[in-house]
Amino acid sequence: MKIVHSIGKHWEKDQVESLASLGFEVEEDVFSYISVEPEQFELIKEVVMRPNRIYSVGAVFDKADLNGAEWLALTALGGTAYPQPELSWEVGMVYDVSDRCKKCGLNRGRQRHPFRIRSDKTRLQAFQLEWVYDEIFVQRPLYDEMFAPLGIGYWPVLIYRTGKESENVVQLDLPECDWSFDMTGLRTEDCTECGQRKCVVRPMDFLPPLNGEPPNQIFRGQEFFGSGAQAVKRIYLSQEIRQELLTREITRWHQYY
């Protein structure tokens, strides 16, 4: 595991020249990212950390780290579409939002209604919807083969135009642990409106160990992650489930913390 600073921007002429002297190749007025380790970052931060840039810092895990972990967190699956109706979709169409904070997006309400999608015709065996990063949608054969034997239930998914239940896609009804992770020392963000706390998405170290018995080989934690108006719960899974997802080419080796 190592810490990496990632900076993306349309590079200015003097930045191109300064970065070239340090071994970084970028093009003037072309948007691109560079990734640097802490020692390098100290050398170039005055050059690159100007306004109009995208910046993040966090841990990067190699294959040995990920293959050696008993439990992992999923970073993301492939996205295929938006929940419908795309132009007017709101969280309250699916979840109870009686205690949702509009400023930070944190919502502890349960799901009440199925998601609607434009079409269930997809080559992806498992996917996530844009804006919704703590739910997993799978093709029915994958559910029957992999998740039903684990005792994981599902929500039906509706086709937007017809309102009919999809025969091809379901949403996993992921269990949630009844204990909290020890997030001491993690970067956090407190909402100025509701006072609740979220963790920054990208970790700076290995994730804390499980703090209780996991409810299943794939489950959702209680803590919220995100910044601004984004607030999502993290999905955790066993190495056994990760290896199955890799074998089926549903994920790649690096899509985990």
mmCIF file of C-alpha atoms in Angstrom:
data_model
loop_
_atom_site.group_PDB
_atom_site.id
_atom_site.type_symbol
_atom_site.label_atom_id
_atom_site.label_comp_id
_atom_site.label_asym_id
_atom_site.label_seq_id
_atom_site.Cartn_x
_atom_site.Cartn_y
_atom_site.Cartn_z
ATOM 1 C CA MET A 1 0.000 0.000 0.000
ATOM 2 C CA LYS A 2 1.237 3.494 -0.775
ATOM 3 C CA ILE A 3 -0.172 7.019 -0.620
ATOM 4 C CA VAL A 4 -0.658 8.738 -3.970
ATOM 5 C CA HIS A 5 -1.610 12.332 -4.806
ATOM 6 C CA SER A 6 -3.653 12.661 -8.016
ATOM 7 C CA ILE A 7 -3.912 16.023 -9.786
ATOM 8 C CA GLY A 8 -5.864 16.651 -12.958
ATOM 9 C CA LYS A 9 -6.166 19.885 -14.955
ATOM 10 C CA HIS A 10 -5.672 21.647 -18.245
ATOM 11 C CA TRP A 11 -1.959 22.349 -17.910
ATOM 12 C CA GLU A 12 -0.466 25.798 -18.394
ATOM 13 C CA LYS A 13 2.764 26.378 -20.293
ATOM 14 C CA ASP A 14 4.970 27.013 -17.266
ATOM 15 C CA GLN A 15 3.510 23.961 -15.539
ATOM 16 C CA VAL A 16 4.329 21.782 -18.547
ATOM 17 C CA GLU A 17 7.910 23.025 -18.460
ATOM 18 C CA SER A 18 8.287 22.625 -14.687
ATOM 19 C CA LEU A 19 6.815 19.142 -14.687
ATOM 20 C CA ALA A 20 9.004 18.091 -17.621
ATOM 21 C CA SER A 21 12.112 19.008 -15.618
ATOM 22 C CA LEU A 22 10.909 16.576 -12.945
ATOM 23 C CA GLY A 23 10.132 13.767 -15.377
ATOM 24 C CA PHE A 24 6.385 14.277 -15.891
ATOM 25 C CA GLU A 25 5.052 14.502 -19.443
ATOM 26 C CA VAL A 26 1.876 16.563 -19.897
ATOM 27 C CA GLU A 27 0.593 18.665 -22.795
ATOM 28 C CA GLU A 28 -0.242 22.335 -22.680
ATOM 29 C CA ASP A 29 -3.984 23.096 -22.480
ATOM 30 C CA VAL A 30 -4.837 19.375 -22.531
ATOM 31 C CA PHE A 31 -6.609 17.867 -19.519
ATOM 32 C CA SER A 32 -4.786 14.939 -17.951
ATOM 33 C CA TYR A 33 -3.966 13.443 -14.578
ATOM 34 C CA ILE A 34 -0.642 12.880 -12.917
ATOM 35 C CA SER A 35 -0.182 10.621 -9.902
ATOM 36 C CA VAL A 36 2.704 11.252 -7.552
ATOM 37 C CA GLU A 37 3.941 9.858 -4.277
ATOM 38 C CA PRO A 38 4.353 12.122 -1.209
ATOM 39 C CA GLU A 39 8.048 12.922 -1.737
ATOM 40 C CA GLN A 40 7.425 13.993 -5.342
ATOM 41 C CA PHE A 41 4.319 15.929 -4.357
ATOM 42 C CA GLU A 42 6.296 18.118 -1.975
ATOM 43 C CA LEU A 43 8.527 19.115 -4.913
ATOM 44 C CA ILE A 44 5.714 20.053 -7.294
ATOM 45 C CA LYS A 45 2.778 21.121 -5.111
ATOM 46 C CA GLU A 46 3.418 24.845 -5.586
ATOM 47 C CA VAL A 47 3.370 24.306 -9.342
ATOM 48 C CA VAL A 48 0.322 22.050 -9.641
ATOM 49 C CA MET A 49 -1.979 23.128 -6.795
ATOM 50 C CA ARG A 50 -3.393 26.190 -8.500
ATOM 51 C CA PRO A 51 -7.117 26.883 -8.970
ATOM 52 C CA ASN A 52 -9.154 24.945 -11.549
ATOM 53 C CA ARG A 53 -7.636 21.580 -10.775
ATOM 54 C CA ILE A 54 -9.056 18.287 -9.535
ATOM 55 C CA TYR A 55 -7.191 16.843 -6.594
ATOM 56 C CA SER A 56 -7.399 13.778 -4.396
ATOM 57 C CA VAL A 57 -5.051 11.910 -2.103
ATOM 58 C CA GLY A 58 -5.331 8.426 -0.704
ATOM 59 C CA ALA A 59 -4.109 4.876 -0.466
ATOM 60 C CA VAL A 60 -3.392 2.726 -3.497
ATOM 61 C CA PHE A 61 -3.313 -1.024 -2.890
ATOM 62 C CA ASP A 62 -1.313 -3.492 -4.956
ATOM 63 C CA LYS A 63 -2.350 -7.031 -5.884
ATOM 64 C CA ALA A 64 -0.559 -8.535 -2.898
ATOM 65 C CA ASP A 65 -2.471 -6.241 -0.524
ATOM 66 C CA LEU A 66 -5.809 -7.114 -2.066
ATOM 67 C CA ASN A 67 -5.158 -10.826 -2.521
ATOM 68 C CA GLY A 68 -4.028 -11.095 1.090
ATOM 69 C CA ALA A 69 -7.080 -9.413 2.603
ATOM 70 C CA GLU A 70 -9.776 -11.571 4.171
ATOM 71 C CA TRP A 71 -12.362 -8.794 3.754
ATOM 72 C CA LEU A 72 -12.463 -5.915 1.264
ATOM 73 C CA ALA A 73 -14.575 -2.929 0.311
ATOM 74 C CA LEU A 74 -15.908 -2.570 -3.215
ATOM 75 C CA THR A 75 -14.967 0.745 -4.819
ATOM 76 C CA ALA A 76 -17.422 0.592 -7.730
ATOM 77 C CA LEU A 77 -19.020 -1.574 -10.381
ATOM 78 C CA GLY A 78 -19.619 -0.610 -13.961
ATOM 79 C CA GLY A 79 -22.421 1.904 -14.384
ATOM 80 C CA THR A 80 -24.958 1.310 -17.091
ATOM 81 C CA ALA A 81 -27.689 3.934 -16.737
ATOM 82 C CA TYR A 82 -29.499 6.409 -14.524
ATOM 83 C CA PRO A 83 -32.475 5.598 -12.301
ATOM 84 C CA GLN A 84 -35.678 6.730 -13.954
ATOM 85 C CA PRO A 85 -37.188 9.216 -14.515
ATOM 86 C CA GLU A 86 -33.688 10.491 -15.224
ATOM 87 C CA LEU A 87 -34.429 14.230 -15.381
ATOM 88 C CA SER A 88 -36.589 14.326 -12.268
ATOM 89 C CA TRP A 89 -35.464 11.358 -10.172
ATOM 90 C CA GLU A 90 -35.302 11.990 -6.448
ATOM 91 C CA VAL A 91 -34.158 9.804 -3.566
ATOM 92 C CA GLY A 92 -37.663 9.907 -2.106
ATOM 93 C CA MET A 93 -39.002 7.924 -5.060
ATOM 94 C CA VAL A 94 -37.222 4.871 -3.638
ATOM 95 C CA TYR A 95 -36.294 5.538 -0.003
ATOM 96 C CA ASP A 96 -37.954 6.926 3.095
ATOM 97 C CA VAL A 97 -36.503 10.446 3.307
ATOM 98 C CA SER A 98 -38.256 11.646 6.435
ATOM 99 C CA ASP A 99 -34.903 12.341 8.141
ATOM 100 C CA ARG A 100 -32.743 13.079 5.088
ATOM 101 C CA CYS A 101 -30.474 16.125 5.289
ATOM 102 C CA LYS A 102 -30.736 18.106 2.067
ATOM 103 C CA LYS A 103 -27.344 19.717 2.580
ATOM 104 C CA CYS A 104 -25.121 16.645 3.048
ATOM 105 C CA GLY A 105 -27.441 14.002 1.573
ATOM 106 C CA LEU A 106 -27.209 11.716 4.598
ATOM 107 C CA ASN A 107 -30.317 9.563 4.845
ATOM 108 C CA ARG A 108 -31.007 6.674 7.214
ATOM 109 C CA GLY A 109 -34.391 5.820 5.734
ATOM 110 C CA ARG A 110 -35.095 2.323 4.417
ATOM 111 C CA GLN A 111 -35.946 1.470 0.846
ATOM 112 C CA ARG A 112 -39.696 1.507 0.240
ATOM 113 C CA HIS A 113 -40.128 1.160 -3.537
ATOM 114 C CA PRO A 114 -38.341 -0.600 -6.406
ATOM 115 C CA PHE A 115 -35.973 1.249 -8.702
ATOM 116 C CA ARG A 116 -37.070 1.943 -12.253
ATOM 117 C CA ILE A 117 -34.630 1.606 -15.139
ATOM 118 C CA ARG A 118 -34.937 2.508 -18.800
ATOM 119 C CA SER A 119 -34.080 -0.984 -20.058
ATOM 120 C CA ASP A 120 -32.929 -4.305 -18.653
ATOM 121 C CA LYS A 121 -31.008 -5.178 -21.809
ATOM 122 C CA THR A 122 -27.380 -5.115 -20.687
ATOM 123 C CA ARG A 123 -24.260 -7.207 -21.173
ATOM 124 C CA LEU A 124 -23.117 -6.460 -17.627
ATOM 125 C CA GLN A 125 -23.743 -9.299 -15.193
ATOM 126 C CA ALA A 126 -23.698 -6.851 -12.284
ATOM 127 C CA PHE A 127 -23.826 -3.061 -12.293
ATOM 128 C CA GLN A 128 -24.639 0.090 -10.377
ATOM 129 C CA LEU A 129 -26.831 3.011 -11.364
ATOM 130 C CA GLU A 130 -25.440 6.517 -11.592
ATOM 131 C CA TRP A 131 -26.047 8.527 -8.372
ATOM 132 C CA VAL A 132 -26.647 5.250 -6.470
ATOM 133 C CA TYR A 133 -23.352 3.802 -5.257
ATOM 134 C CA ASP A 134 -24.441 1.505 -2.433
ATOM 135 C CA GLU A 135 -26.829 -0.759 -4.335
ATOM 136 C CA ILE A 136 -26.004 -3.620 -6.711
ATOM 137 C CA PHE A 137 -28.122 -4.773 -9.638
ATOM 138 C CA VAL A 138 -27.518 -8.191 -11.183
ATOM 139 C CA GLN A 139 -28.815 -10.303 -13.996
ATOM 140 C CA ARG A 140 -31.172 -13.006 -12.780
ATOM 141 C CA PRO A 141 -28.905 -15.988 -13.658
ATOM 142 C CA LEU A 142 -26.093 -14.478 -11.581
ATOM 143 C CA TYR A 143 -28.456 -13.934 -8.668
ATOM 144 C CA ASP A 144 -29.683 -17.534 -8.849
ATOM 145 C CA GLU A 145 -26.166 -18.978 -9.108
ATOM 146 C CA MET A 146 -24.215 -16.797 -6.712
ATOM 147 C CA PHE A 147 -26.344 -14.753 -4.329
ATOM 148 C CA ALA A 148 -29.492 -16.789 -3.682
ATOM 149 C CA PRO A 149 -27.409 -19.654 -2.194
ATOM 150 C CA LEU A 150 -25.998 -17.124 0.309
ATOM 151 C CA GLY A 151 -29.512 -16.331 1.494
ATOM 152 C CA ILE A 152 -29.498 -12.814 0.040
ATOM 153 C CA GLY A 153 -32.908 -11.592 -1.042
ATOM 154 C CA TYR A 154 -33.737 -9.187 -3.821
ATOM 155 C CA TRP A 155 -35.898 -6.263 -4.814
ATOM 156 C CA PRO A 156 -37.703 -6.368 -8.143
ATOM 157 C CA VAL A 157 -36.677 -3.783 -10.733
ATOM 158 C CA LEU A 158 -39.303 -2.059 -12.875
ATOM 159 C CA ILE A 159 -39.050 -1.050 -16.515
ATOM 160 C CA TYR A 160 -39.784 2.669 -16.607
ATOM 161 C CA ARG A 161 -42.054 2.983 -19.639
ATOM 162 C CA THR A 162 -44.209 -0.053 -18.911
ATOM 163 C CA GLY A 163 -44.008 -0.289 -15.118
ATOM 164 C CA LYS A 164 -43.601 -4.044 -15.508
ATOM 165 C CA GLU A 165 -41.214 -6.049 -13.382
ATOM 166 C CA SER A 166 -38.006 -6.980 -15.166
ATOM 167 C CA GLU A 167 -37.519 -10.663 -15.844
ATOM 168 C CA ASN A 168 -33.790 -10.194 -16.415
ATOM 169 C CA VAL A 169 -32.519 -7.877 -13.641
ATOM 170 C CA VAL A 170 -32.985 -7.723 -9.870
ATOM 171 C CA GLN A 171 -31.531 -5.527 -7.126
ATOM 172 C CA LEU A 172 -29.680 -7.280 -4.302
ATOM 173 C CA ASP A 173 -31.283 -6.727 -0.910
ATOM 174 C CA LEU A 174 -27.958 -6.368 0.851
ATOM 175 C CA PRO A 175 -27.908 -7.065 4.604
ATOM 176 C CA GLU A 176 -26.437 -4.401 6.881
ATOM 177 C CA CYS A 177 -24.219 -5.121 9.870
ATOM 178 C CA ASP A 178 -25.597 -4.248 13.307
ATOM 179 C CA TRP A 179 -22.259 -2.889 14.559
ATOM 180 C CA SER A 180 -20.073 0.074 13.660
ATOM 181 C CA PHE A 181 -16.521 0.147 12.356
ATOM 182 C CA ASP A 182 -13.970 1.997 14.475
ATOM 183 C CA MET A 183 -13.349 5.013 12.233
ATOM 184 C CA THR A 184 -10.959 6.743 14.649
ATOM 185 C CA GLY A 185 -8.278 8.571 12.690
ATOM 186 C CA LEU A 186 -10.066 8.488 9.355
ATOM 187 C CA ARG A 187 -10.640 11.725 7.471
ATOM 188 C CA THR A 188 -14.170 12.928 8.105
ATOM 189 C CA GLU A 189 -16.525 15.752 7.169
ATOM 190 C CA ASP A 190 -19.169 17.149 9.545
ATOM 191 C CA CYS A 191 -22.328 18.668 8.109
ATOM 192 C CA THR A 192 -22.896 22.258 9.196
ATOM 193 C CA GLU A 193 -26.644 21.738 8.868
ATOM 194 C CA CYS A 194 -27.424 18.435 10.631
ATOM 195 C CA GLY A 195 -24.128 17.875 12.462
ATOM 196 C CA GLN A 196 -23.794 14.299 11.261
ATOM 197 C CA ARG A 197 -20.440 12.912 10.176
ATOM 198 C CA LYS A 198 -19.324 11.305 6.921
ATOM 199 C CA CYS A 199 -16.005 9.675 6.140
ATOM 200 C CA VAL A 200 -13.998 10.771 3.121
ATOM 201 C CA VAL A 201 -14.371 8.159 0.383
ATOM 202 C CA ARG A 202 -10.728 7.421 -0.356
ATOM 203 C CA PRO A 203 -8.871 5.915 2.631
ATOM 204 C CA MET A 204 -5.388 6.923 3.717
ATOM 205 C CA ASP A 205 -4.547 3.468 5.050
ATOM 206 C CA PHE A 206 -5.930 -0.038 5.318
ATOM 207 C CA LEU A 207 -9.561 -0.080 6.425
ATOM 208 C CA PRO A 208 -10.258 -0.862 10.087
ATOM 209 C CA PRO A 209 -10.944 -4.521 10.971
ATOM 210 C CA LEU A 210 -14.437 -5.918 11.296
ATOM 211 C CA ASN A 211 -15.929 -4.978 14.652
ATOM 212 C CA GLY A 212 -18.369 -7.876 14.850
ATOM 213 C CA GLU A 213 -19.756 -10.865 13.011
ATOM 214 C CA PRO A 214 -20.525 -10.038 9.360
ATOM 215 C CA PRO A 215 -24.178 -10.722 8.452
ATOM 216 C CA ASN A 216 -23.177 -12.354 5.167
ATOM 217 C CA GLN A 217 -20.253 -12.721 2.760
ATOM 218 C CA ILE A 218 -21.384 -9.461 1.169
ATOM 219 C CA PHE A 219 -22.971 -6.732 3.243
ATOM 220 C CA ARG A 220 -23.330 -3.005 3.772
ATOM 221 C CA GLY A 221 -21.803 -1.052 6.645
ATOM 222 C CA GLN A 222 -23.570 1.571 8.758
ATOM 223 C CA GLU A 223 -21.132 4.433 8.126
ATOM 224 C CA PHE A 224 -21.656 7.046 5.424
ATOM 225 C CA PHE A 225 -18.971 8.140 2.964
ATOM 226 C CA GLY A 226 -18.873 11.067 0.577
ATOM 227 C CA SER A 227 -18.453 14.802 0.302
ATOM 228 C CA GLY A 228 -20.812 17.653 -0.463
ATOM 229 C CA ALA A 229 -24.327 16.287 -0.987
ATOM 230 C CA GLN A 230 -23.163 12.710 -1.560
ATOM 231 C CA ALA A 231 -23.629 10.205 1.265
ATOM 232 C CA VAL A 232 -23.389 6.476 0.589
ATOM 233 C CA LYS A 233 -22.724 3.383 2.633
ATOM 234 C CA ARG A 234 -19.826 1.111 1.802
ATOM 235 C CA ILE A 235 -20.260 -2.423 0.497
ATOM 236 C CA TYR A 236 -17.945 -5.042 2.021
ATOM 237 C CA LEU A 237 -17.304 -8.566 0.802
ATOM 238 C CA SER A 238 -15.198 -11.610 1.558
ATOM 239 C CA GLN A 239 -12.164 -12.637 -0.446
ATOM 240 C CA GLU A 240 -14.165 -15.648 -1.616
ATOM 241 C CA ILE A 241 -16.829 -13.419 -3.168
ATOM 242 C CA ARG A 242 -14.147 -11.159 -4.673
ATOM 243 C CA GLN A 243 -12.464 -14.120 -6.334
ATOM 244 C CA GLU A 244 -15.776 -15.252 -7.785
ATOM 245 C CA LEU A 245 -16.413 -11.777 -9.193
ATOM 246 C CA LEU A 246 -12.910 -11.740 -10.685
ATOM 247 C CA THR A 247 -13.344 -15.199 -12.211
ATOM 248 C CA ARG A 248 -16.615 -14.129 -13.817
ATOM 249 C CA GLU A 249 -14.890 -10.930 -15.067
ATOM 250 C CA ILE A 250 -17.451 -8.770 -13.286
ATOM 251 C CA THR A 251 -14.745 -6.754 -11.532
ATOM 252 C CA ARG A 252 -11.037 -6.153 -12.039
ATOM 253 C CA TRP A 253 -8.411 -6.749 -9.403
ATOM 254 C CA HIS A 254 -8.012 -3.067 -8.490
ATOM 255 C CA GLN A 255 -11.697 -2.238 -7.845
ATOM 256 C CA TYR A 256 -11.345 -2.762 -4.096
ATOM 257 C CA TYR A 257 -10.015 -1.186 -0.918
#
